[in-house]
Short mmCIF file of C-alpha atoms in Angstrom, two decimals:
data_model
loop_
_atom_site.label_atom_id
_atom_site.label_comp_id
_atom_site.label_asym_id
_atom_site.label_seq_id
_atom_site.Cartn_x
_atom_site.Cartn_y
_atom_site.Cartn_z
CA UNK A 1 -18.06 -10.60 3.41
CA UNK A 2 -14.01 -10.54 2.98
CA UNK A 3 -12.87 -12.67 0.24
CA UNK A 4 -9.09 -13.74 -0.86
CA UNK A 5 -8.10 -12.24 -4.21
CA UNK A 6 -4.65 -13.39 -6.02
CA UNK A 7 -3.02 -10.66 -7.04
CA UNK A 8 0.44 -11.50 -8.65
CA UNK A 9 3.54 -13.37 -8.23
CA UNK A 10 5.88 -12.09 -5.46
CA UNK A 11 8.53 -11.78 -8.41
CA UNK A 12 5.91 -9.60 -10.40
CA UNK A 13 6.60 -7.06 -7.38
CA UNK A 14 9.27 -4.68 -7.95
CA UNK A 15 10.95 -3.77 -4.45
CA UNK A 16 9.88 -0.19 -3.14
CA UNK A 17 7.65 0.53 -6.06
CA UNK A 18 3.67 0.82 -5.45
CA UNK A 19 1.69 -1.91 -7.97
CA UNK A 20 -1.95 -0.57 -8.08
CA UNK A 21 -4.93 -3.07 -7.70
CA UNK A 22 -8.53 -1.83 -8.60
CA UNK A 23 -11.43 -4.19 -6.98
CA UNK A 24 -14.42 -2.45 -8.26
CA UNK A 25 -14.46 1.03 -7.02
CA UNK A 26 -11.64 0.20 -4.31
CA UNK A 27 -7.96 1.15 -5.39
CA UNK A 28 -5.35 -0.53 -3.50
CA UNK A 29 -1.54 -0.05 -3.78
CA UNK A 30 0.45 -3.11 -2.90
CA UNK A 31 4.39 -2.51 -1.90
CA UNK A 32 7.23 -4.92 -1.46
CA UNK A 33 9.69 -3.46 0.65
CA UNK A 34 13.70 -4.02 0.53
CA UNK A 35 13.44 -7.18 3.28
CA UNK A 36 10.86 -8.48 1.61
CA UNK A 37 7.69 -7.80 3.44
CA UNK A 38 4.49 -7.07 1.43
CA UNK A 39 1.73 -4.66 2.72
CA UNK A 40 -1.60 -3.11 0.71
CA UNK A 41 -3.16 0.15 1.90
CA UNK A 42 -5.71 2.68 -0.30
CA UNK A 43 -4.01 3.42 -2.65
CA UNK A 44 -4.64 7.63 -2.01
CA UNK A 45 -2.98 10.07 0.09
CA UNK A 46 -5.05 11.21 2.69
CA UNK A 47 -3.88 14.66 2.40
CA UNK A 48 -4.37 15.10 -0.97
CA UNK A 49 -6.18 11.95 -2.73
CA UNK A 50 -2.67 11.74 -4.82
CA UNK A 51 -1.72 7.69 -5.96
CA UNK A 52 0.61 6.32 -3.45
CA UNK A 53 1.90 4.13 -5.94
CA UNK A 54 3.54 6.74 -7.52
CA UNK A 55 4.96 7.67 -4.36
CA UNK A 56 8.74 6.94 -2.71
CA UNK A 57 9.06 3.99 -0.53
CA UNK A 58 11.93 4.30 2.14
CA UNK A 59 11.85 1.37 4.56
CA UNK A 60 8.24 0.94 5.90
CA UNK A 61 7.04 4.86 4.87
CA UNK A 62 5.38 5.80 1.44
CA UNK A 63 6.06 9.63 0.83
CA UNK A 64 3.04 10.99 -1.76
CA UNK A 65 4.52 12.11 -5.21
CA UNK A 66 3.01 15.58 -5.09
CA UNK A 67 3.61 16.85 -1.61
CA UNK A 68 6.25 14.60 0.48
CA UNK A 69 2.86 13.32 2.78
CA UNK A 70 4.47 10.52 4.63
CA UNK A 71 2.29 7.00 5.25
CA UNK A 72 3.11 3.90 7.18
CA UNK A 73 2.67 1.37 5.36
CA UNK A 74 2.04 -1.29 8.33
CA UNK A 75 -0.72 1.63 10.04
CA UNK A 76 -1.50 3.43 7.02
CA UNK A 77 -1.52 6.54 9.16
CA UNK A 78 0.03 9.66 7.86
CA UNK A 79 3.09 10.16 9.77
CA UNK A 80 3.08 14.06 9.17
CA UNK A 81 -0.23 14.63 10.69
CA UNK A 82 0.05 16.12 14.10
CA UNK A 83 -4.10 15.70 14.44
CA UNK A 84 -3.13 11.65 14.15
CA UNK A 85 -6.87 11.69 12.13
CA UNK A 86 -5.59 10.84 8.63
CA UNK A 87 -4.95 7.67 7.65
CA UNK A 88 -5.60 4.98 4.72
CA UNK A 89 -7.37 1.63 4.93
CA UNK A 90 -4.80 -1.86 5.29
CA UNK A 91 -5.43 -4.91 4.15
CA UNK A 92 -4.56 -8.58 5.27
CA UNK A 93 -1.95 -9.91 2.39
CA UNK A 94 -1.03 -13.44 2.56
CA UNK A 95 1.69 -15.20 0.34
CA UNK A 96 0.89 -18.85 -0.21
CA UNK A 97 3.61 -21.12 -3.31
CA UNK A 98 4.84 -17.53 -4.06
CA UNK A 99 1.74 -15.80 -4.62
CA UNK A 100 0.37 -12.80 -3.44
CA UNK A 101 -3.33 -13.03 -2.05
CA UNK A 102 -5.21 -9.21 -0.59
CA UNK A 103 -8.07 -10.12 1.24
CA UNK A 104 -10.63 -7.39 0.22
#
């Protein structure tokens, strides 16, 4: 059953940098874009397993720091995957009273 979990205050998130959240055996990357939108995706690069929170964010894409794999933060899809089969899980994020909540 899905539950909503408090993560942090919006102001605690640095723009265009990843924030790692560990919940049991799941590791989630939280990303705040330049326009203030916040997204949450599985934190492992679908190509190599490297933490996406160590990557570089440009617009709504995170680039894997290990080999420049590109992952769309909105859909979780690997943009450089020609087969279209690689992607990471996306998680709903909500903002209430300047607090970030993740549904897991």
